[in-house]
Amino acid sequence: MTVTADGPLPETAYDVAVVGAGVVGCAIARALARHPRLRIALVEAQDDVGQGTSKANTSILHTGFDAAPGTLEARLVRDGYERLGAYAAETGIPVERVGALLVAWDEEQLAALPRLAAKAERNGYHDTRPLSPGELYAREPRLGPGALGALHVPGESIICPWTTTLAYATQAVHAGVDLHLNTPVQHASRQDGGHRLLTSRGTLHARRLVNAAGLHADTVDRLLGHEDFTVTPRRGQLLVYDKLARPLVRHILLPVPTALGKGVLVAPTVYGNVLLGPTAEDLDDKRATGSTAEGLAGLRDKGRRILPDLLQEEVTAVYAGLRAATGQEDYRIAAHPGQGYVTVGGIRSTGLTASLAIAAHVTGLLAETGLDLGPRRELEPVTMPNLGESFPRPYQRPELIAADPEYGTLVCHCERVSRGEIRDALAGPIPPRTLEGLRRRTRARAGRCQGFYCGAAVRELFERARA
Ligand SMILES: Cc1cc2nc3c(=O)[nH]c(=O)nc-3n(C[C@H](O)[C@H](O)[C@H](O)COP(=O)(O)OP(=O)(O)OC[C@H]3O[C@@H](n4cnc5c(N)ncnc54)[C@H](O)[C@@H]3O)c2cc1C
């Protein structure tokens, strides 16, 4: 098992290098790891997996009911929904099948609902159902007044995005993939029919290259001589409401979509919070993940109409993620067989859901570029720690605590995170290198006090393990 974050890179050539360890790159590395003859590197610029867009989204497992019919994205989201739902059940990634309500607030939106139902049919999703105002308010009693009806999409679900990425990466690393963190790819050239990648940690050689660099997929594409698309970061700001708000909402409350995207939603999270967002702002800066007073005020205005009582609740946190928009309503996945290179770009607002299907598709494209995948095996299953509220957490499991009292000693009281969970995360195959990474693995410091109470204790455990 090889995970590196400093020092020189191996000199011998890999069969495939995957650039970018977001949810998509990790899924691709995991899919390739099924082929034991391949030597695979997963190369990431930052110090952890899932540090880009994959850590900051709305965490919905989409059915794909509203995708543009006939697109690759529509197909891969639909397929990915099934694959990730099954994978989550196997690995313990928390999923809640809460369903979505697409709420119409005026006559125009009401008129759009049958069109959306027909679109869902064209996308192979047959379970939508129109709801009268009476049925809608019976399902969501705290919804703001004035809604004229809704479309019920029962399959829409919520999922833990952090555990998903970490599960893929963990399984990949267990199966022999070399994960190189802190390794930004800065230049690429051809050598002996393969790729020579210049990184801040030296040169890495690979026969095949997969570009899963998210917001920077266009930059990496240009290193390979392609000018096919430009990524425009589309910022989505979100407000996270405290757990006391959770009983206010039962479904994901979606607006009727516009040309700019899916619009502002109210959605529960698997951690027991409620999200309000995201905004949709096209920017120039791929690092602009800050929140703005204007953006948050706009979200509050929209939220007040959807779920007025939500605005009375405490905000626990705010965050923003950047979608990789390319001006095209589809992914930008392309094989370049002559170069032994596959671009996986433009994975906009559905990449979490579609990740496993994208990985299967890209594996097929690599085979088409002439890569001999060799035999295929099943991977050793992994069981991920449960961060979700709808299944028992360690502090709620007497048998676990009896066997190991560390699971009964709480460190983070807001999120009920035990010493045992923090210890396990710090000793994991891909240990966190920052407190933020520890938070994504355990939820420690993610609650209403944001670490004010437990911060010092969590830091001490972290620093002791890293010493
Ligand atoms: C506000 C918002 C809401 C969303 N909601 C949902 C949702 O509800 N459901 C859903 O399915 N999807 C959703 N998405 C979309 C989803 O989050 C993305 O599609 C997905 O995370 C993209 O993953 P990725 O691996 O392609 O990109 P990233 O996670 O950005 O990973 C790319 C990685 O490449 C690395 N990298 C870049 N350049 C280099 C280089 N030169 N060398 C080495 N490494 C490099 C980066 O550091 C990064 O870690 C949402 C997105 C946003 C922004």
Short mmCIF file of C-alpha atoms and ligand atoms in Angstrom, two decimals:
data_model
loop_
_atom_site.label_atom_id
_atom_site.label_comp_id
_atom_site.label_asym_id
_atom_site.label_seq_id
_atom_site.Cartn_x
_atom_site.Cartn_y
_atom_site.Cartn_z
CA MET A 1 0.00 0.00 0.00
CA THR A 2 1.62 3.25 -1.12
CA VAL A 3 0.50 6.73 -0.17
CA THR A 4 3.15 9.44 -0.47
CA ALA A 5 3.02 13.16 0.17
CA ASP A 6 6.69 14.13 -0.17
CA GLY A 7 10.04 12.88 -1.45
CA PRO A 8 10.91 11.70 -4.95
CA LEU A 9 8.44 9.80 -7.14
CA PRO A 10 9.09 6.23 -8.37
CA GLU A 11 11.26 6.11 -11.48
CA THR A 12 9.66 3.15 -13.25
CA ALA A 13 6.79 3.88 -15.61
CA TYR A 14 3.18 3.35 -14.58
CA ASP A 15 0.70 1.83 -17.00
CA VAL A 16 -1.83 4.57 -16.19
CA ALA A 17 -1.54 7.88 -14.33
CA VAL A 18 -4.80 9.47 -13.23
CA VAL A 19 -4.37 13.19 -12.56
CA GLY A 20 -6.75 14.50 -9.87
CA ALA A 21 -7.99 12.68 -6.77
CA GLY A 22 -11.47 14.12 -6.59
CA VAL A 23 -14.47 11.83 -6.52
CA VAL A 24 -14.07 11.20 -10.27
CA GLY A 25 -10.32 10.48 -10.30
CA CYS A 26 -10.62 8.23 -7.23
CA ALA A 27 -13.49 6.30 -8.86
CA ILE A 28 -11.41 5.84 -12.02
CA ALA A 29 -8.36 4.66 -10.05
CA ARG A 30 -10.59 2.20 -8.18
CA ALA A 31 -12.09 0.86 -11.41
CA LEU A 32 -8.63 0.36 -12.93
CA ALA A 33 -7.43 -1.36 -9.75
CA ARG A 34 -9.72 -4.25 -10.66
CA HIS A 35 -7.10 -5.17 -13.26
CA PRO A 36 -4.19 -6.51 -11.21
CA ARG A 37 -1.65 -6.43 -14.04
CA LEU A 38 -1.90 -2.65 -14.35
CA ARG A 39 0.42 -0.39 -12.38
CA ILE A 40 -1.56 2.73 -11.56
CA ALA A 41 -0.71 6.12 -10.07
CA LEU A 42 -3.29 8.54 -8.71
CA VAL A 43 -1.64 11.96 -8.68
CA GLU A 44 -3.09 14.83 -6.67
CA ALA A 45 -1.92 18.43 -6.32
CA GLN A 46 -3.30 18.88 -2.81
CA ASP A 47 -2.54 17.08 0.45
CA ASP A 48 -5.65 14.91 0.56
CA VAL A 49 -8.18 13.21 -1.66
CA GLY A 50 -11.46 15.03 -2.31
CA GLN A 51 -10.11 18.51 -1.57
CA GLY A 52 -11.50 20.17 -4.71
CA THR A 53 -15.14 20.48 -5.78
CA SER A 54 -15.81 17.02 -4.39
CA LYS A 55 -15.76 18.30 -0.80
CA ALA A 56 -18.24 21.14 -1.31
CA ASN A 57 -21.47 20.23 -3.05
CA THR A 58 -25.12 19.66 -2.15
CA SER A 59 -24.61 15.92 -1.60
CA ILE A 60 -27.56 14.69 -3.61
CA LEU A 61 -27.63 11.31 -5.27
CA HIS A 62 -29.50 12.37 -8.40
CA THR A 63 -31.83 10.10 -10.33
CA GLY A 64 -31.00 12.07 -13.48
CA PHE A 65 -34.69 12.83 -14.03
CA ASP A 66 -33.92 16.38 -15.20
CA ALA A 67 -30.76 15.79 -17.27
CA ALA A 68 -30.67 16.83 -20.93
CA PRO A 69 -32.02 13.69 -22.64
CA GLY A 70 -29.65 11.89 -24.97
CA THR A 71 -26.49 13.35 -23.45
CA LEU A 72 -23.62 11.33 -22.07
CA GLU A 73 -24.27 13.04 -18.72
CA ALA A 74 -27.90 11.81 -18.69
CA ARG A 75 -26.75 8.25 -19.32
CA LEU A 76 -23.91 8.29 -16.79
CA VAL A 77 -25.95 9.97 -14.04
CA ARG A 78 -28.72 7.40 -14.42
CA ASP A 79 -26.21 4.53 -14.40
CA GLY A 80 -24.14 6.15 -11.64
CA TYR A 81 -27.21 6.55 -9.45
CA GLU A 82 -27.79 2.78 -9.51
CA ARG A 83 -24.12 1.92 -9.08
CA LEU A 84 -23.47 4.34 -6.21
CA GLY A 85 -26.69 3.37 -4.42
CA ALA A 86 -25.59 -0.28 -4.44
CA TYR A 87 -21.98 0.56 -3.54
CA ALA A 88 -23.11 2.74 -0.63
CA ALA A 89 -25.17 -0.13 0.77
CA GLU A 90 -22.12 -2.46 0.54
CA THR A 91 -19.58 -0.09 2.04
CA GLY A 92 -21.65 1.75 4.65
CA ILE A 93 -21.69 5.14 2.94
CA PRO A 94 -24.75 6.84 4.45
CA VAL A 95 -27.65 7.42 2.05
CA GLU A 96 -31.17 8.57 2.90
CA ARG A 97 -33.89 8.01 0.32
CA VAL A 98 -35.83 11.14 1.24
CA GLY A 99 -37.17 11.95 -2.25
CA ALA A 100 -37.52 15.41 -3.81
CA LEU A 101 -40.40 17.78 -4.36
CA LEU A 102 -40.12 20.17 -7.29
CA VAL A 103 -42.26 23.01 -6.03
CA ALA A 104 -44.16 25.36 -8.38
CA TRP A 105 -44.62 28.87 -6.97
CA ASP A 106 -46.41 30.46 -9.95
CA GLU A 107 -48.54 29.48 -12.94
CA GLU A 108 -45.56 29.37 -15.30
CA GLN A 109 -43.71 26.93 -13.04
CA LEU A 110 -46.87 24.87 -12.59
CA ALA A 111 -47.19 24.63 -16.37
CA ALA A 112 -43.56 23.44 -16.56
CA LEU A 113 -44.12 20.43 -14.27
CA PRO A 114 -45.75 18.12 -16.89
CA ARG A 115 -42.84 18.95 -19.23
CA LEU A 116 -40.39 17.96 -16.49
CA ALA A 117 -42.31 14.74 -15.90
CA ALA A 118 -42.12 13.97 -19.64
CA LYS A 119 -38.38 14.77 -19.58
CA ALA A 120 -37.95 12.35 -16.68
CA GLU A 121 -39.67 9.66 -18.77
CA ARG A 122 -37.29 10.35 -21.66
CA ASN A 123 -34.42 9.92 -19.19
CA GLY A 124 -35.75 6.51 -18.18
CA TYR A 125 -37.11 7.67 -14.83
CA HIS A 126 -40.75 6.63 -14.50
CA ASP A 127 -41.64 7.34 -10.87
CA THR A 128 -42.50 11.05 -10.86
CA ARG A 129 -45.99 12.01 -9.71
CA PRO A 130 -47.78 15.37 -9.69
CA LEU A 131 -48.99 16.60 -6.30
CA SER A 132 -51.91 18.94 -5.65
CA PRO A 133 -51.36 21.78 -3.17
CA GLY A 134 -53.20 19.70 -0.54
CA GLU A 135 -50.95 16.69 -1.07
CA LEU A 136 -47.86 18.90 -1.11
CA TYR A 137 -48.65 20.63 2.20
CA ALA A 138 -49.56 17.28 3.77
CA ARG A 139 -46.04 16.10 2.89
CA GLU A 140 -44.31 19.36 3.84
CA PRO A 141 -46.41 21.19 6.43
CA ARG A 142 -43.76 23.89 7.06
CA LEU A 143 -43.47 24.88 3.38
CA GLY A 144 -44.06 28.61 2.82
CA PRO A 145 -47.56 29.67 1.75
CA GLY A 146 -48.54 30.07 -1.91
CA ALA A 147 -47.19 26.90 -3.55
CA LEU A 148 -49.46 25.78 -6.40
CA GLY A 149 -48.38 22.15 -6.67
CA ALA A 150 -45.29 19.98 -7.07
CA LEU A 151 -43.72 17.08 -8.86
CA HIS A 152 -42.67 14.27 -6.52
CA VAL A 153 -39.41 12.53 -7.48
CA PRO A 154 -39.20 9.76 -4.89
CA GLY A 155 -35.76 8.43 -5.89
CA GLU A 156 -33.76 11.60 -5.21
CA SER A 157 -31.57 10.86 -2.18
CA ILE A 158 -28.95 12.42 0.05
CA ILE A 159 -25.49 10.91 0.52
CA CYS A 160 -22.18 11.59 2.28
CA PRO A 161 -19.78 12.97 -0.39
CA TRP A 162 -16.70 12.78 1.84
CA THR A 163 -17.07 9.09 2.65
CA THR A 164 -17.75 8.31 -1.01
CA THR A 165 -14.45 9.76 -2.24
CA LEU A 166 -12.52 8.24 0.65
CA ALA A 167 -14.09 4.81 0.08
CA TYR A 168 -13.01 4.79 -3.58
CA ALA A 169 -9.49 5.95 -2.71
CA THR A 170 -9.15 3.48 0.15
CA GLN A 171 -10.21 0.56 -2.01
CA ALA A 172 -7.89 1.68 -4.81
CA VAL A 173 -4.91 2.00 -2.47
CA HIS A 174 -5.67 -1.37 -0.84
CA ALA A 175 -5.67 -2.91 -4.33
CA GLY A 176 -2.23 -1.54 -5.16
CA VAL A 177 -2.80 1.94 -6.66
CA ASP A 178 -0.01 4.36 -5.68
CA LEU A 179 -1.50 7.61 -4.39
CA HIS A 180 0.87 10.58 -4.68
CA LEU A 181 -0.40 13.65 -2.82
CA ASN A 182 1.15 17.14 -2.96
CA THR A 183 2.05 16.37 -6.58
CA PRO A 184 0.76 19.03 -8.99
CA VAL A 185 1.38 18.11 -12.62
CA GLN A 186 2.99 21.19 -14.19
CA HIS A 187 4.13 20.04 -17.64
CA ALA A 188 3.53 17.04 -19.87
CA SER A 189 5.52 15.75 -22.83
CA ARG A 190 5.83 12.54 -24.83
CA GLN A 191 8.72 10.14 -24.35
CA ASP A 192 9.17 6.63 -25.79
CA GLY A 193 5.48 6.45 -26.75
CA GLY A 194 4.36 7.35 -23.22
CA HIS A 195 3.89 10.44 -21.06
CA ARG A 196 6.51 12.27 -19.08
CA LEU A 197 4.83 14.35 -16.40
CA LEU A 198 6.80 17.06 -14.67
CA THR A 199 5.56 17.64 -11.13
CA SER A 200 6.78 19.63 -8.14
CA ARG A 201 8.17 16.31 -6.81
CA GLY A 202 10.03 15.31 -9.94
CA THR A 203 9.15 13.38 -13.06
CA LEU A 204 6.55 10.66 -13.35
CA HIS A 205 6.33 8.35 -16.36
CA ALA A 206 3.11 6.71 -17.55
CA ARG A 207 2.04 4.86 -20.69
CA ARG A 208 -1.51 6.19 -20.48
CA LEU A 209 -2.87 9.36 -18.94
CA VAL A 210 -6.30 10.22 -17.56
CA ASN A 211 -7.03 13.88 -16.91
CA ALA A 212 -9.53 14.11 -14.04
CA ALA A 213 -8.29 17.51 -12.87
CA GLY A 214 -11.75 19.02 -12.29
CA LEU A 215 -11.62 22.81 -12.56
CA HIS A 216 -8.14 22.49 -14.09
CA ALA A 217 -9.00 19.83 -16.67
CA ASP A 218 -8.75 22.50 -19.41
CA THR A 219 -5.24 23.50 -18.25
CA VAL A 220 -4.05 19.88 -18.23
CA ASP A 221 -5.71 19.38 -21.64
CA ARG A 222 -3.68 22.28 -23.01
CA LEU A 223 -0.47 20.69 -21.69
CA LEU A 224 -1.38 17.82 -24.02
CA GLY A 225 -2.03 20.19 -26.93
CA HIS A 226 -5.86 20.33 -26.86
CA GLU A 227 -7.93 23.51 -26.87
CA ASP A 228 -11.35 21.87 -26.85
CA PHE A 229 -12.97 23.65 -23.90
CA THR A 230 -12.49 26.24 -21.18
CA VAL A 231 -13.65 25.70 -17.63
CA THR A 232 -15.52 28.63 -16.10
CA PRO A 233 -15.86 28.16 -12.35
CA ARG A 234 -19.51 28.54 -11.38
CA ARG A 235 -19.64 29.23 -7.68
CA GLY A 236 -22.31 27.74 -5.48
CA GLN A 237 -22.54 29.23 -1.98
CA LEU A 238 -24.47 27.38 0.71
CA LEU A 239 -25.73 27.92 4.25
CA VAL A 240 -25.71 25.01 6.70
CA TYR A 241 -28.44 25.19 9.34
CA ASP A 242 -28.14 23.60 12.75
CA LYS A 243 -29.61 20.18 13.52
CA LEU A 244 -32.54 21.74 15.36
CA ALA A 245 -33.82 22.72 11.89
CA ARG A 246 -33.88 19.12 10.64
CA PRO A 247 -37.52 18.38 11.67
CA LEU A 248 -38.68 21.33 9.53
CA VAL A 249 -38.16 19.50 6.25
CA ARG A 250 -38.78 15.94 5.08
CA HIS A 251 -37.78 16.02 1.39
CA ILE A 252 -35.28 17.77 -0.84
CA LEU A 253 -37.20 20.90 -1.88
CA LEU A 254 -36.20 21.82 -5.42
CA PRO A 255 -37.17 24.83 -7.48
CA VAL A 256 -38.21 24.48 -11.10
CA PRO A 257 -34.82 24.60 -12.92
CA THR A 258 -33.62 27.54 -15.03
CA ALA A 259 -31.02 27.83 -17.80
CA LEU A 260 -28.35 28.67 -15.15
CA GLY A 261 -28.83 25.43 -13.28
CA LYS A 262 -30.91 23.59 -10.78
CA GLY A 263 -31.57 26.73 -8.69
CA VAL A 264 -31.75 27.19 -4.92
CA LEU A 265 -32.88 24.22 -2.86
CA VAL A 266 -33.53 23.34 0.74
CA ALA A 267 -32.25 19.88 1.56
CA PRO A 268 -31.53 17.80 4.62
CA THR A 269 -28.05 16.31 4.97
CA VAL A 270 -27.15 12.81 6.14
CA TYR A 271 -25.45 14.51 9.12
CA GLY A 272 -28.80 15.88 10.31
CA ASN A 273 -28.40 19.50 9.16
CA VAL A 274 -30.35 21.46 6.56
CA LEU A 275 -28.73 23.11 3.54
CA LEU A 276 -29.93 26.25 1.77
CA GLY A 277 -28.30 27.00 -1.59
CA PRO A 278 -26.46 26.98 -3.88
CA THR A 279 -25.95 30.26 -5.74
CA ALA A 280 -24.82 30.09 -9.39
CA GLU A 281 -22.17 32.74 -10.15
CA ASP A 282 -19.83 32.53 -13.13
CA LEU A 283 -16.36 33.74 -12.07
CA ASP A 284 -12.81 33.95 -13.46
CA ASP A 285 -10.96 32.78 -10.37
CA LYS A 286 -10.72 29.01 -9.84
CA ARG A 287 -9.80 29.58 -6.19
CA ALA A 288 -12.78 31.79 -5.32
CA THR A 289 -14.40 29.48 -2.80
CA GLY A 290 -15.21 32.28 -0.36
CA SER A 291 -18.73 33.27 0.65
CA THR A 292 -20.10 36.77 0.10
CA ALA A 293 -22.60 38.80 2.11
CA GLU A 294 -24.56 39.42 -1.09
CA GLY A 295 -24.68 35.73 -2.03
CA LEU A 296 -25.82 34.64 1.43
CA ALA A 297 -28.43 37.41 1.61
CA GLY A 298 -29.83 36.27 -1.76
CA LEU A 299 -30.06 32.70 -0.46
CA ARG A 300 -31.88 33.86 2.67
CA ASP A 301 -34.40 35.75 0.51
CA LYS A 302 -35.13 32.63 -1.52
CA GLY A 303 -35.16 30.40 1.57
CA ARG A 304 -37.67 32.67 3.32
CA ARG A 305 -40.23 31.86 0.66
CA ILE A 306 -39.51 28.11 0.57
CA LEU A 307 -39.34 27.37 4.30
CA PRO A 308 -39.90 30.52 6.37
CA ASP A 309 -39.23 28.84 9.74
CA LEU A 310 -35.75 27.84 8.56
CA LEU A 311 -34.68 31.47 8.71
CA GLN A 312 -35.33 31.50 12.48
CA GLU A 313 -32.78 28.71 13.01
CA GLU A 314 -29.06 29.07 13.70
CA VAL A 315 -26.55 28.84 10.86
CA THR A 316 -23.76 26.41 11.74
CA ALA A 317 -21.49 27.06 8.76
CA VAL A 318 -21.28 28.49 5.27
CA TYR A 319 -19.27 27.14 2.36
CA ALA A 320 -18.93 27.39 -1.40
CA GLY A 321 -17.98 24.99 -4.18
CA LEU A 322 -17.07 25.64 -7.82
CA ARG A 323 -18.77 23.74 -10.62
CA ALA A 324 -16.64 23.03 -13.70
CA ALA A 325 -18.91 24.72 -16.27
CA THR A 326 -17.80 24.63 -19.91
CA GLY A 327 -20.69 26.26 -21.77
CA GLN A 328 -21.93 22.87 -22.95
CA GLU A 329 -24.80 20.96 -21.37
CA ASP A 330 -22.79 17.77 -21.19
CA TYR A 331 -19.59 16.30 -19.87
CA ARG A 332 -16.39 16.75 -21.89
CA ILE A 333 -15.09 13.22 -21.88
CA ALA A 334 -12.91 12.42 -24.88
CA ALA A 335 -10.42 9.72 -25.79
CA HIS A 336 -7.30 10.66 -27.77
CA PRO A 337 -6.13 7.21 -28.86
CA GLY A 338 -3.02 8.44 -30.70
CA GLN A 339 -1.76 9.96 -27.46
CA GLY A 340 -2.95 7.26 -25.05
CA TYR A 341 -4.85 9.99 -23.28
CA VAL A 342 -8.39 10.45 -21.96
CA THR A 343 -9.85 13.82 -20.93
CA VAL A 344 -12.51 13.73 -18.23
CA GLY A 345 -13.60 17.37 -18.15
CA GLY A 346 -16.71 19.43 -17.57
CA ILE A 347 -18.03 17.18 -14.79
CA ARG A 348 -20.37 19.94 -13.69
CA SER A 349 -23.07 19.50 -11.06
CA THR A 350 -23.62 15.75 -11.09
CA GLY A 351 -20.15 14.22 -10.78
CA LEU A 352 -20.67 12.73 -7.33
CA THR A 353 -23.67 10.76 -8.55
CA ALA A 354 -22.14 9.76 -11.87
CA SER A 355 -18.65 8.93 -10.53
CA LEU A 356 -18.83 5.12 -10.74
CA ALA A 357 -20.43 5.23 -14.19
CA ILE A 358 -17.82 7.73 -15.40
CA ALA A 359 -15.13 5.35 -14.12
CA ALA A 360 -16.61 2.40 -16.03
CA HIS A 361 -16.92 4.54 -19.18
CA VAL A 362 -13.33 5.79 -18.93
CA THR A 363 -12.02 2.25 -18.38
CA GLY A 364 -13.74 1.30 -21.66
CA LEU A 365 -12.19 4.30 -23.43
CA LEU A 366 -8.72 3.34 -22.18
CA ALA A 367 -9.21 -0.15 -23.59
CA GLU A 368 -10.18 1.48 -26.89
CA THR A 369 -6.90 3.44 -26.87
CA GLY A 370 -5.20 0.03 -27.00
CA LEU A 371 -4.54 -0.48 -23.29
CA ASP A 372 -4.56 -4.18 -22.49
CA LEU A 373 -6.47 -4.29 -19.22
CA GLY A 374 -5.58 -7.91 -18.57
CA PRO A 375 -7.63 -10.09 -16.26
CA ARG A 376 -10.27 -8.65 -13.95
CA ARG A 377 -10.85 -9.46 -10.29
CA GLU A 378 -13.28 -8.37 -7.62
CA LEU A 379 -11.86 -5.90 -5.13
CA GLU A 380 -11.66 -6.59 -1.39
CA PRO A 381 -14.72 -4.88 0.10
CA VAL A 382 -14.23 -1.93 2.45
CA THR A 383 -16.44 -0.89 5.33
CA MET A 384 -16.45 2.84 5.95
CA PRO A 385 -17.13 4.51 9.30
CA ASN A 386 -20.73 5.70 9.47
CA LEU A 387 -21.01 9.50 9.55
CA GLY A 388 -24.79 9.49 8.98
CA GLU A 389 -27.58 10.03 11.47
CA SER A 390 -30.02 7.47 10.13
CA PHE A 391 -27.85 4.50 11.17
CA PRO A 392 -26.39 3.93 14.64
CA ARG A 393 -23.20 5.86 15.28
CA PRO A 394 -20.48 4.29 17.47
CA TYR A 395 -21.57 6.17 20.64
CA GLN A 396 -25.01 4.53 20.23
CA ARG A 397 -23.65 0.97 20.01
CA PRO A 398 -23.21 -0.64 23.46
CA GLU A 399 -21.60 -3.79 22.04
CA LEU A 400 -18.92 -1.70 20.31
CA ILE A 401 -18.27 0.35 23.45
CA ALA A 402 -18.07 -2.81 25.59
CA ALA A 403 -15.42 -4.21 23.26
CA ASP A 404 -13.54 -0.88 23.00
CA PRO A 405 -14.40 1.87 25.51
CA GLU A 406 -12.75 4.50 23.30
CA TYR A 407 -15.98 4.49 21.24
CA GLY A 408 -17.85 5.57 24.36
CA THR A 409 -15.58 8.54 25.12
CA LEU A 410 -16.89 11.59 23.29
CA VAL A 411 -14.44 14.25 22.15
CA CYS A 412 -16.66 16.36 19.85
CA HIS A 413 -19.92 16.70 21.74
CA CYS A 414 -21.89 18.60 19.07
CA GLU A 415 -21.38 15.81 16.53
CA ARG A 416 -20.95 13.01 19.11
CA VAL A 417 -17.57 11.93 17.77
CA SER A 418 -15.67 9.50 19.98
CA ARG A 419 -11.94 9.11 20.62
CA GLY A 420 -12.17 5.71 18.94
CA GLU A 421 -13.37 7.19 15.65
CA ILE A 422 -10.68 9.89 15.69
CA ARG A 423 -8.02 7.29 16.51
CA ASP A 424 -9.22 5.06 13.64
CA ALA A 425 -9.25 7.92 11.11
CA LEU A 426 -5.73 8.99 12.10
CA ALA A 427 -4.50 5.41 11.68
CA GLY A 428 -6.36 4.84 8.38
CA PRO A 429 -4.70 3.89 5.09
CA ILE A 430 -5.07 7.48 3.83
CA PRO A 431 -4.68 9.45 7.05
CA PRO A 432 -5.73 13.11 7.21
CA ARG A 433 -2.91 15.64 7.00
CA THR A 434 -4.96 18.52 8.37
CA LEU A 435 -7.72 19.05 10.92
CA GLU A 436 -10.04 19.73 8.00
CA GLY A 437 -9.22 16.31 6.58
CA LEU A 438 -9.96 14.79 9.99
CA ARG A 439 -13.29 16.60 10.03
CA ARG A 440 -14.28 15.06 6.68
CA ARG A 441 -13.44 11.60 8.02
CA THR A 442 -15.17 11.90 11.42
CA ARG A 443 -17.30 15.09 11.58
CA ALA A 444 -15.16 16.26 14.53
CA ARG A 445 -15.41 20.09 14.79
CA ALA A 446 -18.22 20.22 12.21
CA GLY A 447 -21.03 20.92 14.67
CA ARG A 448 -22.68 24.01 16.03
CA CYS A 449 -19.65 25.15 18.07
CA GLN A 450 -17.33 24.61 15.06
CA GLY A 451 -14.60 23.31 17.35
CA PHE A 452 -14.82 26.07 19.98
CA TYR A 453 -15.31 23.46 22.72
CA CYS A 454 -13.43 20.41 21.41
CA GLY A 455 -10.85 22.09 19.13
CA ALA A 456 -7.90 21.80 21.53
CA ALA A 457 -8.63 18.15 22.37
CA VAL A 458 -9.03 17.21 18.70
CA ARG A 459 -5.83 19.04 17.79
CA GLU A 460 -3.91 17.25 20.55
CA LEU A 461 -5.03 13.83 19.26
CA PHE A 462 -4.18 14.89 15.71
CA GLU A 463 -0.73 16.22 16.60
CA ARG A 464 0.12 13.23 18.76
CA ALA A 465 -0.74 10.84 15.92
CA ARG A 466 1.23 12.89 13.39
CA ALA A 467 4.32 13.23 15.63
C1 LIG B 1 -22.37 23.86 -5.36
C2 LIG B 1 -22.26 22.49 -5.96
C3 LIG B 1 -23.27 21.56 -5.76
C4 LIG B 1 -23.17 20.28 -6.32
N1 LIG B 1 -24.11 19.36 -6.00
C5 LIG B 1 -23.98 18.08 -6.45
C6 LIG B 1 -24.91 17.10 -6.05
O1 LIG B 1 -25.81 17.36 -5.25
N2 LIG B 1 -24.78 15.85 -6.56
C7 LIG B 1 -23.79 15.53 -7.45
O2 LIG B 1 -23.76 14.40 -7.91
N3 LIG B 1 -22.86 16.45 -7.81
C8 LIG B 1 -22.94 17.71 -7.32
N4 LIG B 1 -22.00 18.65 -7.66
C9 LIG B 1 -20.95 18.30 -8.61
C10 LIG B 1 -19.84 17.48 -8.01
O3 LIG B 1 -19.43 18.00 -6.77
C11 LIG B 1 -18.68 17.51 -9.02
O4 LIG B 1 -19.16 17.13 -10.28
C12 LIG B 1 -17.56 16.57 -8.61
O5 LIG B 1 -17.16 16.81 -7.29
C13 LIG B 1 -16.40 16.73 -9.56
O6 LIG B 1 -15.38 15.88 -9.13
P1 LIG B 1 -13.96 15.90 -9.85
O7 LIG B 1 -13.21 14.77 -9.28
O8 LIG B 1 -14.16 15.98 -11.32
O9 LIG B 1 -13.34 17.31 -9.46
P2 LIG B 1 -12.56 17.76 -8.13
O10 LIG B 1 -13.21 17.27 -6.91
O11 LIG B 1 -12.38 19.24 -8.24
O12 LIG B 1 -11.17 17.01 -8.25
C14 LIG B 1 -10.18 17.40 -9.16
C15 LIG B 1 -8.85 17.25 -8.45
O13 LIG B 1 -7.81 17.47 -9.40
C16 LIG B 1 -6.75 18.07 -8.71
N5 LIG B 1 -5.89 18.72 -9.71
C17 LIG B 1 -6.18 19.78 -10.50
N6 LIG B 1 -5.15 20.09 -11.29
C18 LIG B 1 -4.17 19.21 -11.00
C19 LIG B 1 -2.84 19.03 -11.47
N7 LIG B 1 -2.30 19.82 -12.43
N8 LIG B 1 -2.09 18.03 -10.94
C20 LIG B 1 -2.60 17.21 -9.98
N9 LIG B 1 -3.86 17.36 -9.50
C21 LIG B 1 -4.62 18.33 -10.00
C22 LIG B 1 -7.43 19.04 -7.77
O14 LIG B 1 -6.58 19.43 -6.70
C23 LIG B 1 -8.65 18.26 -7.34
O15 LIG B 1 -8.44 17.58 -6.12
C24 LIG B 1 -22.06 19.94 -7.14
C25 LIG B 1 -21.06 20.88 -7.34
C26 LIG B 1 -21.13 22.13 -6.73
C27 LIG B 1 -20.01 23.09 -6.91
#
